[in-house]
Amino acid sequence: MQNTFQVQGMTCGHCERAVTQAVQQLDAQAKVAIDRAQGKVVVESSQPADKIAAAIAAEGYQVQ
């Protein structure tokens, strides 16, 4: 299942890695594509969207 999230606060490559690792801790097979300029994170995963959003938020980013 593919979900798209608007994520605020990503400003650098470290931020992208933090978001990617947070998602992959939930689902090691997850595919994560990040467009930092637009604040968009596209995740292909079997995990529910609310769990993915919570994992990203736990890293300190605002998820809409």
mmCIF file of N, CA, C and O in Angstrom:
data_model
loop_
_atom_site.group_PDB
_atom_site.id
_atom_site.type_symbol
_atom_site.label_atom_id
_atom_site.label_comp_id
_atom_site.label_asym_id
_atom_site.label_seq_id
_atom_site.Cartn_x
_atom_site.Cartn_y
_atom_site.Cartn_z
ATOM 1 N N MET A 1 0.837 -1.166 0.000
ATOM 2 C CA MET A 1 0.000 0.000 0.000
ATOM 3 C C MET A 1 0.890 1.240 0.000
ATOM 4 O O MET A 1 1.897 1.290 0.678
ATOM 5 N N GLN A 2 0.496 2.233 -0.776
ATOM 6 C CA GLN A 2 1.282 3.465 -0.875
ATOM 7 C C GLN A 2 0.559 4.600 -0.168
ATOM 8 O O GLN A 2 -0.630 4.785 -0.343
ATOM 9 N N ASN A 3 1.294 5.333 0.649
ATOM 10 C CA ASN A 3 0.763 6.485 1.366
ATOM 11 C C ASN A 3 1.674 7.676 1.134
ATOM 12 O O ASN A 3 2.891 7.523 1.072
ATOM 13 N N THR A 4 1.067 8.858 1.034
ATOM 14 C CA THR A 4 1.827 10.097 0.875
ATOM 15 C C THR A 4 1.568 10.975 2.087
ATOM 16 O O THR A 4 0.413 11.168 2.482
ATOM 17 N N PHE A 5 2.637 11.485 2.658
ATOM 18 C CA PHE A 5 2.552 12.330 3.844
ATOM 19 C C PHE A 5 3.186 13.676 3.555
ATOM 20 O O PHE A 5 4.201 13.742 2.863
ATOM 21 N N GLN A 6 2.617 14.734 4.100
ATOM 22 C CA GLN A 6 3.244 16.048 4.098
ATOM 23 C C GLN A 6 4.000 16.147 5.421
ATOM 24 O O GLN A 6 3.401 16.011 6.489
ATOM 25 N N VAL A 7 5.305 16.351 5.330
ATOM 26 C CA VAL A 7 6.151 16.366 6.520
ATOM 27 C C VAL A 7 6.907 17.690 6.568
ATOM 28 O O VAL A 7 7.620 18.041 5.630
ATOM 29 N N GLN A 8 6.738 18.419 7.665
ATOM 30 C CA GLN A 8 7.417 19.697 7.839
ATOM 31 C C GLN A 8 8.634 19.519 8.733
ATOM 32 O O GLN A 8 8.612 18.725 9.667
ATOM 33 N N GLY A 9 9.691 20.250 8.415
ATOM 34 C CA GLY A 9 10.870 20.255 9.258
ATOM 35 C C GLY A 9 12.074 19.536 8.678
ATOM 36 O O GLY A 9 13.143 19.556 9.267
ATOM 37 N N MET A 10 11.905 18.899 7.518
ATOM 38 C CA MET A 10 13.045 18.233 6.884
ATOM 39 C C MET A 10 13.876 19.278 6.151
ATOM 40 O O MET A 10 13.384 19.915 5.226
ATOM 41 N N THR A 11 15.116 19.463 6.583
ATOM 42 C CA THR A 11 15.943 20.515 5.995
ATOM 43 C C THR A 11 17.243 20.019 5.379
ATOM 44 O O THR A 11 17.945 20.793 4.735
ATOM 45 N N CYS A 12 17.584 18.736 5.590
ATOM 46 C CA CYS A 12 18.883 18.261 5.109
ATOM 47 C C CYS A 12 18.851 16.748 4.865
ATOM 48 O O CYS A 12 17.849 16.082 5.121
ATOM 49 N N GLY A 13 19.965 16.245 4.407
ATOM 50 C CA GLY A 13 20.086 14.811 4.164
ATOM 51 C C GLY A 13 19.931 13.991 5.432
ATOM 52 O O GLY A 13 19.384 12.883 5.395
ATOM 53 N N HIS A 14 20.406 14.517 6.549
ATOM 54 C CA HIS A 14 20.253 13.809 7.821
ATOM 55 C C HIS A 14 18.772 13.623 8.146
ATOM 56 O O HIS A 14 18.358 12.575 8.624
ATOM 57 N N CYS A 15 17.978 14.647 7.886
ATOM 58 C CA CYS A 15 16.536 14.561 8.124
ATOM 59 C C CYS A 15 15.917 13.451 7.270
ATOM 60 O O CYS A 15 15.090 12.676 7.754
ATOM 61 N N GLU A 16 16.330 13.388 6.016
ATOM 62 C CA GLU A 16 15.810 12.353 5.119
ATOM 63 C C GLU A 16 16.172 10.964 5.635
ATOM 64 O O GLU A 16 15.343 10.053 5.623
ATOM 65 N N ARG A 17 17.407 10.792 6.103
ATOM 66 C CA ARG A 17 17.827 9.490 6.638
ATOM 67 C C ARG A 17 17.039 9.139 7.893
ATOM 68 O O ARG A 17 16.648 7.988 8.078
ATOM 69 N N ALA A 18 16.800 10.130 8.756
ATOM 70 C CA ALA A 18 16.058 9.888 9.990
ATOM 71 C C ALA A 18 14.641 9.418 9.687
ATOM 72 O O ALA A 18 14.139 8.472 10.309
ATOM 73 N N VAL A 19 13.998 10.069 8.721
ATOM 74 C CA VAL A 19 12.634 9.687 8.345
ATOM 75 C C VAL A 19 12.634 8.291 7.719
ATOM 76 O O VAL A 19 11.809 7.446 8.067
ATOM 77 N N THR A 20 13.572 8.048 6.822
ATOM 78 C CA THR A 20 13.657 6.746 6.165
ATOM 79 C C THR A 20 13.889 5.636 7.187
ATOM 80 O O THR A 20 13.215 4.596 7.161
ATOM 81 N N GLN A 21 14.819 5.843 8.108
ATOM 82 C CA GLN A 21 15.114 4.826 9.117
ATOM 83 C C GLN A 21 13.933 4.602 10.052
ATOM 84 O O GLN A 21 13.670 3.461 10.450
ATOM 85 N N ALA A 22 13.212 5.658 10.395
ATOM 86 C CA ALA A 22 12.044 5.511 11.266
ATOM 87 C C ALA A 22 10.993 4.616 10.601
ATOM 88 O O ALA A 22 10.425 3.727 11.244
ATOM 89 N N VAL A 23 10.768 4.826 9.314
ATOM 90 C CA VAL A 23 9.799 4.008 8.584
ATOM 91 C C VAL A 23 10.297 2.574 8.463
ATOM 92 O O VAL A 23 9.545 1.616 8.687
ATOM 93 N N GLN A 24 11.579 2.405 8.158
ATOM 94 C CA GLN A 24 12.108 1.064 7.947
ATOM 95 C C GLN A 24 12.263 0.270 9.239
ATOM 96 O O GLN A 24 12.391 -0.938 9.193
ATOM 97 N N GLN A 25 12.212 0.941 10.385
ATOM 98 C CA GLN A 25 12.180 0.203 11.649
ATOM 99 C C GLN A 25 10.832 -0.484 11.822
ATOM 100 O O GLN A 25 10.746 -1.530 12.446
ATOM 101 N N LEU A 26 9.786 0.132 11.282
ATOM 102 C CA LEU A 26 8.452 -0.485 11.305
ATOM 103 C C LEU A 26 8.355 -1.613 10.292
ATOM 104 O O LEU A 26 7.742 -2.642 10.556
ATOM 105 N N ASP A 27 8.903 -1.367 9.112
ATOM 106 C CA ASP A 27 8.813 -2.315 8.002
ATOM 107 C C ASP A 27 10.120 -2.261 7.218
ATOM 108 O O ASP A 27 10.358 -1.322 6.459
ATOM 109 N N ALA A 28 10.944 -3.261 7.437
ATOM 110 C CA ALA A 28 12.266 -3.279 6.804
ATOM 111 C C ALA A 28 12.178 -3.302 5.277
ATOM 112 O O ALA A 28 13.114 -2.898 4.590
ATOM 113 N N GLN A 29 11.056 -3.748 4.730
ATOM 114 C CA GLN A 29 10.885 -3.831 3.278
ATOM 115 C C GLN A 29 10.274 -2.566 2.683
ATOM 116 O O GLN A 29 10.068 -2.485 1.477
ATOM 117 N N ALA A 30 9.968 -1.594 3.519
ATOM 118 C CA ALA A 30 9.309 -0.376 3.052
ATOM 119 C C ALA A 30 10.190 0.382 2.060
ATOM 120 O O ALA A 30 11.406 0.423 2.208
ATOM 121 N N LYS A 31 9.544 0.975 1.066
ATOM 122 C CA LYS A 31 10.235 1.842 0.112
ATOM 123 C C LYS A 31 9.827 3.269 0.444
ATOM 124 O O LYS A 31 8.641 3.573 0.564
ATOM 125 N N VAL A 32 10.819 4.128 0.603
ATOM 126 C CA VAL A 32 10.574 5.508 1.011
ATOM 127 C C VAL A 32 11.163 6.446 -0.042
ATOM 128 O O VAL A 32 12.335 6.332 -0.401
ATOM 129 N N ALA A 33 10.330 7.362 -0.537
ATOM 130 C CA ALA A 33 10.788 8.380 -1.485
ATOM 131 C C ALA A 33 10.476 9.745 -0.869
ATOM 132 O O ALA A 33 9.346 9.992 -0.459
ATOM 133 N N ILE A 34 11.496 10.604 -0.797
ATOM 134 C CA ILE A 34 11.340 11.895 -0.142
ATOM 135 C C ILE A 34 11.625 13.020 -1.119
ATOM 136 O O ILE A 34 12.643 13.003 -1.820
ATOM 137 N N ASP A 35 10.708 13.986 -1.159
ATOM 138 C CA ASP A 35 10.907 15.224 -1.900
ATOM 139 C C ASP A 35 10.981 16.325 -0.848
ATOM 140 O O ASP A 35 9.955 16.838 -0.402
ATOM 141 N N ARG A 36 12.202 16.632 -0.411
ATOM 142 C CA ARG A 36 12.404 17.588 0.683
ATOM 143 C C ARG A 36 11.862 18.971 0.328
ATOM 144 O O ARG A 36 11.294 19.655 1.164
ATOM 145 N N ALA A 37 12.039 19.403 -0.913
ATOM 146 C CA ALA A 37 11.603 20.738 -1.328
ATOM 147 C C ALA A 37 10.097 20.907 -1.165
ATOM 148 O O ALA A 37 9.622 21.972 -0.788
ATOM 149 N N GLN A 38 9.344 19.855 -1.434
ATOM 150 C CA GLN A 38 7.887 19.927 -1.318
ATOM 151 C C GLN A 38 7.394 19.378 0.025
ATOM 152 O O GLN A 38 6.194 19.416 0.293
ATOM 153 N N GLY A 39 8.304 18.858 0.839
ATOM 154 C CA GLY A 39 7.910 18.302 2.128
ATOM 155 C C GLY A 39 7.058 17.063 1.989
ATOM 156 O O GLY A 39 6.181 16.797 2.812
ATOM 157 N N LYS A 40 7.329 16.288 0.955
ATOM 158 C CA LYS A 40 6.504 15.116 0.659
ATOM 159 C C LYS A 40 7.292 13.835 0.910
ATOM 160 O O LYS A 40 8.447 13.714 0.500
ATOM 161 N N VAL A 41 6.645 12.896 1.599
ATOM 162 C CA VAL A 41 7.228 11.580 1.835
ATOM 163 C C VAL A 41 6.239 10.543 1.320
ATOM 164 O O VAL A 41 5.093 10.490 1.769
ATOM 165 N N VAL A 42 6.682 9.735 0.364
ATOM 166 C CA VAL A 42 5.854 8.675 -0.190
ATOM 167 C C VAL A 42 6.404 7.355 0.332
ATOM 168 O O VAL A 42 7.593 7.065 0.175
ATOM 169 N N VAL A 43 5.533 6.586 0.970
ATOM 170 C CA VAL A 43 5.949 5.331 1.580
ATOM 171 C C VAL A 43 5.125 4.189 0.998
ATOM 172 O O VAL A 43 3.890 4.244 0.990
ATOM 173 N N GLU A 44 5.825 3.160 0.532
ATOM 174 C CA GLU A 44 5.169 1.934 0.092
ATOM 175 C C GLU A 44 5.468 0.886 1.151
ATOM 176 O O GLU A 44 6.625 0.490 1.343
ATOM 177 N N SER A 45 4.417 0.491 1.878
ATOM 178 C CA SER A 45 4.607 -0.391 3.023
ATOM 179 C C SER A 45 3.310 -1.129 3.336
ATOM 180 O O SER A 45 2.216 -0.660 3.003
ATOM 181 N N SER A 46 3.445 -2.245 4.027
ATOM 182 C CA SER A 46 2.262 -2.985 4.477
ATOM 183 C C SER A 46 1.733 -2.450 5.799
ATOM 184 O O SER A 46 0.661 -2.840 6.252
ATOM 185 N N GLN A 47 2.474 -1.530 6.420
ATOM 186 C CA GLN A 47 2.057 -0.959 7.707
ATOM 187 C C GLN A 47 0.960 0.093 7.496
ATOM 188 O O GLN A 47 0.941 0.770 6.481
ATOM 189 N N PRO A 48 0.055 0.243 8.477
ATOM 190 C CA PRO A 48 -0.995 1.259 8.362
ATOM 191 C C PRO A 48 -0.414 2.674 8.378
ATOM 192 O O PRO A 48 0.619 2.938 9.003
ATOM 193 N N ALA A 49 -1.100 3.584 7.698
ATOM 194 C CA ALA A 49 -0.638 4.967 7.574
ATOM 195 C C ALA A 49 -0.452 5.633 8.930
ATOM 196 O O ALA A 49 0.504 6.393 9.117
ATOM 197 N N ASP A 50 -1.327 5.357 9.888
ATOM 198 C CA ASP A 50 -1.211 6.030 11.189
ATOM 199 C C ASP A 50 0.053 5.614 11.929
ATOM 200 O O ASP A 50 0.679 6.423 12.610
ATOM 201 N N LYS A 51 0.466 4.358 11.777
ATOM 202 C CA LYS A 51 1.710 3.907 12.417
ATOM 203 C C LYS A 51 2.931 4.546 11.762
ATOM 204 O O LYS A 51 3.889 4.902 12.442
ATOM 205 N N ILE A 52 2.883 4.675 10.453
ATOM 206 C CA ILE A 52 3.987 5.309 9.732
ATOM 207 C C ILE A 52 4.090 6.776 10.142
ATOM 208 O O ILE A 52 5.175 7.272 10.450
ATOM 209 N N ALA A 53 2.955 7.464 10.175
ATOM 210 C CA ALA A 53 2.941 8.871 10.562
ATOM 211 C C ALA A 53 3.465 9.041 11.987
ATOM 212 O O ALA A 53 4.237 9.970 12.263
ATOM 213 N N ALA A 54 3.089 8.141 12.886
ATOM 214 C CA ALA A 54 3.548 8.221 14.279
ATOM 215 C C ALA A 54 5.060 8.021 14.362
ATOM 216 O O ALA A 54 5.740 8.693 15.147
ATOM 217 N N ALA A 55 5.603 7.110 13.551
ATOM 218 C CA ALA A 55 7.046 6.862 13.556
ATOM 219 C C ALA A 55 7.814 8.094 13.069
ATOM 220 O O ALA A 55 8.850 8.451 13.631
ATOM 221 N N ILE A 56 7.278 8.755 12.046
ATOM 222 C CA ILE A 56 7.924 9.969 11.533
ATOM 223 C C ILE A 56 7.829 11.086 12.575
ATOM 224 O O ILE A 56 8.804 11.790 12.842
ATOM 225 N N ALA A 57 6.663 11.239 13.173
ATOM 226 C CA ALA A 57 6.461 12.276 14.190
ATOM 227 C C ALA A 57 7.362 12.060 15.400
ATOM 228 O O ALA A 57 7.844 13.021 16.009
ATOM 229 N N ALA A 58 7.627 10.801 15.736
ATOM 230 C CA ALA A 58 8.486 10.481 16.878
ATOM 231 C C ALA A 58 9.912 10.968 16.652
ATOM 232 O O ALA A 58 10.673 11.168 17.618
ATOM 233 N N GLU A 59 10.283 11.185 15.396
ATOM 234 C CA GLU A 59 11.614 11.720 15.069
ATOM 235 C C GLU A 59 11.652 13.238 15.183
ATOM 236 O O GLU A 59 12.696 13.842 14.978
ATOM 237 N N GLY A 60 10.509 13.854 15.464
ATOM 238 C CA GLY A 60 10.483 15.303 15.673
ATOM 239 C C GLY A 60 9.962 16.110 14.505
ATOM 240 O O GLY A 60 10.110 17.331 14.484
ATOM 241 N N TYR A 61 9.318 15.454 13.547
ATOM 242 C CA TYR A 61 8.789 16.148 12.375
ATOM 243 C C TYR A 61 7.273 16.236 12.460
ATOM 244 O O TYR A 61 6.628 15.355 13.017
ATOM 245 N N GLN A 62 6.712 17.310 11.899
ATOM 246 C CA GLN A 62 5.264 17.463 11.861
ATOM 247 C C GLN A 62 4.727 16.742 10.633
ATOM 248 O O GLN A 62 5.183 16.980 9.521
ATOM 249 N N VAL A 63 3.755 15.847 10.867
ATOM 250 C CA VAL A 63 3.167 15.073 9.772
ATOM 251 C C VAL A 63 1.714 15.497 9.595
ATOM 252 O O VAL A 63 0.962 15.550 10.561
ATOM 253 N N GLN A 64 1.361 15.788 8.350
ATOM 254 C CA GLN A 64 -0.029 16.164 8.046
ATOM 255 C C GLN A 64 -0.670 15.125 7.177
ATOM 256 O O GLN A 64 -0.052 14.505 6.366
#
